[in-house]
GROMACS .gro file of C-alpha atoms in nm:
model
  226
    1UNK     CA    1   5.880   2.582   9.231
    2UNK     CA    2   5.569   2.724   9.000
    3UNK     CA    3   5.394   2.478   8.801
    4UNK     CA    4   5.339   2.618   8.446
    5UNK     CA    5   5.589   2.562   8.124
    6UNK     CA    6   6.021   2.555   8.180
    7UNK     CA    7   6.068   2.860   8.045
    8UNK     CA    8   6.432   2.919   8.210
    9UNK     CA    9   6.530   2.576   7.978
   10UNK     CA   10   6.431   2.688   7.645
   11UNK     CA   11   6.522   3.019   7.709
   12UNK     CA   12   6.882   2.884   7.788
   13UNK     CA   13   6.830   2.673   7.464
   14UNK     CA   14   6.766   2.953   7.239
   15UNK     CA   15   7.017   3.210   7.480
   16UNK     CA   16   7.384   3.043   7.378
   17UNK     CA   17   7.480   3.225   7.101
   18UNK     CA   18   7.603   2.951   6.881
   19UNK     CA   19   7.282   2.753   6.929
   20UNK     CA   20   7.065   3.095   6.826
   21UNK     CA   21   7.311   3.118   6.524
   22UNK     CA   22   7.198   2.815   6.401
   23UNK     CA   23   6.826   2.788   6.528
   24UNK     CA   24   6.814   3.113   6.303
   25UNK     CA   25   6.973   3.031   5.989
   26UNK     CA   26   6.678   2.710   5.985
   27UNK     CA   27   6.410   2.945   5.952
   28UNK     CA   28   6.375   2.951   5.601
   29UNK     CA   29   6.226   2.653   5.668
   30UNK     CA   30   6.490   2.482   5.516
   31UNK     CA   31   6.738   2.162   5.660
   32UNK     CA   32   7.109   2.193   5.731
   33UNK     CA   33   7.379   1.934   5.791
   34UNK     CA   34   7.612   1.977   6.115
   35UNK     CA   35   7.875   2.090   5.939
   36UNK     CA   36   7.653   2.365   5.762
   37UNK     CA   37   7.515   2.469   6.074
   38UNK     CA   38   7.910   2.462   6.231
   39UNK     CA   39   7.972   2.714   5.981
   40UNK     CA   40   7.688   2.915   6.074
   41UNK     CA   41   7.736   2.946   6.421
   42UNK     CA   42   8.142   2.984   6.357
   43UNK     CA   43   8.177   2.664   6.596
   44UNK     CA   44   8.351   2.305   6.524
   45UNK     CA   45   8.160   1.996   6.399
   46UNK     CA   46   8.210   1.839   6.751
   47UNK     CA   47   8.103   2.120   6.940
   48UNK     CA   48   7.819   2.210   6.707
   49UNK     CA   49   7.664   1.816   6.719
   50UNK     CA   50   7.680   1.905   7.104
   51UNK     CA   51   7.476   2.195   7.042
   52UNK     CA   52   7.248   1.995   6.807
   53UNK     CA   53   7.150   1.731   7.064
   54UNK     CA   54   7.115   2.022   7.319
   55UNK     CA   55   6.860   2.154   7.049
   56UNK     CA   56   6.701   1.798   6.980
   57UNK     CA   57   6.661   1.726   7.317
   58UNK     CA   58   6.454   2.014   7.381
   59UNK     CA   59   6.237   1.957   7.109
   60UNK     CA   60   6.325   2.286   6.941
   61UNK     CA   61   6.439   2.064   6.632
   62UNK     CA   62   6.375   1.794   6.414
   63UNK     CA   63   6.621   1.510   6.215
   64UNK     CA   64   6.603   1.349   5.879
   65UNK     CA   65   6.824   1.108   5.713
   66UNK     CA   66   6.891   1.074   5.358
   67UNK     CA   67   7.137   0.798   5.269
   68UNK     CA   68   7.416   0.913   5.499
   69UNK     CA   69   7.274   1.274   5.604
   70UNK     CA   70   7.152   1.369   5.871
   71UNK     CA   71   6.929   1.740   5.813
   72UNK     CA   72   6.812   1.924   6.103
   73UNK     CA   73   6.536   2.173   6.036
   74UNK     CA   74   6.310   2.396   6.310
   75UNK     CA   75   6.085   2.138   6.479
   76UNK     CA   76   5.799   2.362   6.400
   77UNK     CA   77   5.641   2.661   6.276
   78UNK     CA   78   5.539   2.750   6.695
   79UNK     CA   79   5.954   2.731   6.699
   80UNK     CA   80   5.987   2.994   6.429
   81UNK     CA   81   5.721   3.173   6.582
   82UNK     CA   82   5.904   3.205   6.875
   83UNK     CA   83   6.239   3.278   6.723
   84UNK     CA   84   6.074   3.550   6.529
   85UNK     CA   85   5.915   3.698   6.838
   86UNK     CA   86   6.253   3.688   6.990
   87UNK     CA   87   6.438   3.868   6.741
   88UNK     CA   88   6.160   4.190   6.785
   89UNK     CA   89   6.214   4.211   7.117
   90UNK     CA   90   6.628   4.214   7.050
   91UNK     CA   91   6.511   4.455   6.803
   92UNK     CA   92   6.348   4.701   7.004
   93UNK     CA   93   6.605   4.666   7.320
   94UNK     CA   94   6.945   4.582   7.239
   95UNK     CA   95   7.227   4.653   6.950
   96UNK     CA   96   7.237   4.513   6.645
   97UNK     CA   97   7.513   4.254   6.588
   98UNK     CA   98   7.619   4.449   6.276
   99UNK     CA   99   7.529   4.737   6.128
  100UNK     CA  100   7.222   4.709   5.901
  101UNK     CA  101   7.282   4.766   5.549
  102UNK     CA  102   7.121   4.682   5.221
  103UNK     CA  103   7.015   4.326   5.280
  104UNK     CA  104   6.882   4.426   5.561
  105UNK     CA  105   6.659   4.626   5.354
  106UNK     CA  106   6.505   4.372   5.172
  107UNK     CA  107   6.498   4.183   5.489
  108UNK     CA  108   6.223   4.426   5.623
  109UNK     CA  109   6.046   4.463   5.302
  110UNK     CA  110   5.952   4.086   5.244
  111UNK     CA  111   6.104   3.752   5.363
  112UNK     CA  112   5.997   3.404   5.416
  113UNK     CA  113   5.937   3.291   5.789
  114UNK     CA  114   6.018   2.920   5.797
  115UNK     CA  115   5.705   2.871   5.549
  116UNK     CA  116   5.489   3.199   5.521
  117UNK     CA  117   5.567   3.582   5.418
  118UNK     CA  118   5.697   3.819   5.685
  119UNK     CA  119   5.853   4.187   5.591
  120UNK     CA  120   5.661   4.482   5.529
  121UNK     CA  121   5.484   4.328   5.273
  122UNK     CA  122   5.316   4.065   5.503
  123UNK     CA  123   5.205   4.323   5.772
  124UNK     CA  124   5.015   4.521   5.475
  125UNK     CA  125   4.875   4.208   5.350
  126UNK     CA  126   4.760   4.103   5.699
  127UNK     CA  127   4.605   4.496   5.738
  128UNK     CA  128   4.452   4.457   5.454
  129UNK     CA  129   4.283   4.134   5.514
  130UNK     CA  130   4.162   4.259   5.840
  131UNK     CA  131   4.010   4.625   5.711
  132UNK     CA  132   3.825   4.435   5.427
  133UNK     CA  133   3.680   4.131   5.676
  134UNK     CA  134   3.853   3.891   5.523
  135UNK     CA  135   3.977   3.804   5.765
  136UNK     CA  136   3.855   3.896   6.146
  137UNK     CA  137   4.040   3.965   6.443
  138UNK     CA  138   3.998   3.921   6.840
  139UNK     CA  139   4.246   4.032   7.043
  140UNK     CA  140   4.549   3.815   6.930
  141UNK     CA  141   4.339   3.565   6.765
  142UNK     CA  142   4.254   3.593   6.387
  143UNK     CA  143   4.006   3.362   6.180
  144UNK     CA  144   3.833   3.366   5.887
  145UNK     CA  145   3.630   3.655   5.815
  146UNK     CA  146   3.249   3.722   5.658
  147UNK     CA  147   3.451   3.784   5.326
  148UNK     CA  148   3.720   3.533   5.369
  149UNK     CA  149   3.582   3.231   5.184
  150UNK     CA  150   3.484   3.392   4.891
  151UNK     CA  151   3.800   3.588   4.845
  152UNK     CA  152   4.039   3.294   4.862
  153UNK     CA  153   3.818   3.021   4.667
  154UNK     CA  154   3.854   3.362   4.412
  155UNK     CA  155   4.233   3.281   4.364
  156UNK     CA  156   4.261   2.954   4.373
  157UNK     CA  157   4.321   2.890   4.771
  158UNK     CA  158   4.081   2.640   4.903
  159UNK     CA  159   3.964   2.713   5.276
  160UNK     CA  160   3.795   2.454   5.374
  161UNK     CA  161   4.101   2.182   5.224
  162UNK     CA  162   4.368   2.387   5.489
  163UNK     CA  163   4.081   2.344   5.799
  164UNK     CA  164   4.145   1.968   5.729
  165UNK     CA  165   4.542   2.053   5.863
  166UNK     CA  166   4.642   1.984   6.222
  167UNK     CA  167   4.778   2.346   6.231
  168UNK     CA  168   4.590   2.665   6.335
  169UNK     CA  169   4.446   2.813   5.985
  170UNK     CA  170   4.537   3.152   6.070
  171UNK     CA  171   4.782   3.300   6.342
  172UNK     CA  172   4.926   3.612   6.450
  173UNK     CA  173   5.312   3.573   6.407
  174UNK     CA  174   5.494   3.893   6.580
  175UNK     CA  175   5.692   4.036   6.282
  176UNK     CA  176   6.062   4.115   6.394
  177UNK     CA  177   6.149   4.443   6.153
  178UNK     CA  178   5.784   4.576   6.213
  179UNK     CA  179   5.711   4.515   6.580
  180UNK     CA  180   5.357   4.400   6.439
  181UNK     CA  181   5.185   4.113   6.316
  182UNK     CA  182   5.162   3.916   5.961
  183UNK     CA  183   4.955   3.633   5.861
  184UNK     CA  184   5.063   3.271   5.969
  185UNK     CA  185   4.924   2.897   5.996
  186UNK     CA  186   4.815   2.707   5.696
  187UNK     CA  187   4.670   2.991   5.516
  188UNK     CA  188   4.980   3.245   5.579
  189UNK     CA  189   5.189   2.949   5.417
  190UNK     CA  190   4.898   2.830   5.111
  191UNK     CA  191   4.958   3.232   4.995
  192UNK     CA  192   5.317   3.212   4.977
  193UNK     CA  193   5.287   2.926   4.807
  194UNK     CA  194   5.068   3.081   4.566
  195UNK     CA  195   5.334   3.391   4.580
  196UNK     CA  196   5.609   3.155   4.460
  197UNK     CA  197   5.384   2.964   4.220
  198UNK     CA  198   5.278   3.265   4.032
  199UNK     CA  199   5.658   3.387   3.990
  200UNK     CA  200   5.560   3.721   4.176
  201UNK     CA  201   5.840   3.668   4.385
  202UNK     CA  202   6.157   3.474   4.421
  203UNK     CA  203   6.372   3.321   4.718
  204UNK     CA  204   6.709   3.549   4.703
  205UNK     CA  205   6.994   3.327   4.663
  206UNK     CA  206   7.163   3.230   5.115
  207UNK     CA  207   6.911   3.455   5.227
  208UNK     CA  208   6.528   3.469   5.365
  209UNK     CA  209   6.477   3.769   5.174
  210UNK     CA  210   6.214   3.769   4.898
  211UNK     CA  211   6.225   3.951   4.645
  212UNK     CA  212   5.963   4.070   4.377
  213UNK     CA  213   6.004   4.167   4.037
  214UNK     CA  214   5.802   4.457   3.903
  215UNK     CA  215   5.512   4.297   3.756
  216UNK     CA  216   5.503   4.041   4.079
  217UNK     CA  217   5.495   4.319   4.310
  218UNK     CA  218   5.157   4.482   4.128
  219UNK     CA  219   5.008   4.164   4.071
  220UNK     CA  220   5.023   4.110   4.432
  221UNK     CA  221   4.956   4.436   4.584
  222UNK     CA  222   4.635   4.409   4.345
  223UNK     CA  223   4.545   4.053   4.465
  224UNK     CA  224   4.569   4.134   4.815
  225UNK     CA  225   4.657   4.520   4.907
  226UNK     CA  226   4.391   4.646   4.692
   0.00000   0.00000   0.00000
């Protein structure tokens, strides 16, 4: 046997469909109950806390109880990360599961990934940030750029307060609908953040999709497309 990482188990984790049904519909970031996730993976509540422990186990999620429920959520953002990387490469090789259609749409165009912006919108950003050194790039690694500091402190998004985090500041996050990468880590999730606090943008209702109103969208292609 090689020495290195198990991928084969978490593979076969993430591989049964009923347990990628429901690994997906966490990464909103958001916490479900076992019988919301049995609904989203079309399973039972006895087969789907099966699933759940299978998912536990493998430290792909985490628990927490309130009173008497129990809310799983992704483990992690390197979890969503991976499930996000996973769902380019179904993208680019296999058929979709239905046909796309107008939420899928706004899917591409913007959408949270379990706490930062993905879509169209987020691979623009992240160009952006890169062609005006805000932000620098090395291979697959990204960090703060010559310009960086100045530019966030500008609007309100302390840099040196998210370097205190345990999480990567910055990090390449393979976009599914793009095939490219937007911004993640503590600073990809500080900017939506300031995306929601503004009222640019709004969470669409049972959905990841984000969705900006008029004003929102040129307020933030201004702030950071320009």
């Amino acid at each position: 046997m090689r020495n290195g990482p198990d991928i084969a188990r978490i593979a076969n984790l993430v591989g049964d469909p009923a347990r990628a049904n429901m690994l997906t519909a966490l990464m909103d970031g958001g916490a479900l109950t076992a019988s919301e996730l049995a609904l989203e993976a079309g399973v039972t509540v006895q087969t789907a806390s099966s699933h759940l422990s299978k998912l536990m186990e493998g430290g792909l999620l985490s628990l927490a109880a309130q009173g008497r429920h129990r809310y799983y959520g992704l483990a992690n953002a390197q979890v969503a990360s991976m499930l996000e990387s996973i769902m380019g490469v179904a993208e680019a090789s296999g058929p979709q599961r239905v046909r796309p259609g107008p939420r899928d749409a706004s899917m591409r165009e913007a959408r949270i990934c379990y706490d930062h912006l993905a879509g169209d919108q987020a691979v623009a950003m992240l160009d952006g940030f890169l062609a005006r050194n805000i932000l620098a790039r090395d291979g697959e690694r990204i960090a703060m750029g010559e310009a960086g500091p100045s530019f966030f402190r500008a609007i309100g998004i302390e840099p040196d307060a998210l370097k205190k985090s345990r999480r990567p500041l910055c990090r390449a996050c393979l976009d599914w609908s793009v095939r490219r990468s937007h911004l993640a880590g503590s600073l990809g999730a500080a900017i939506f953040d300031k995306i929601i606090a503004e009222k640019w943008a709004r969470r669409e209702a049972n959905s990841r999709a984000v969705v900006f109103s008029p004003t929102g969208r040129r307020a933030f292609e201004k702030t950071f497309l320009a």
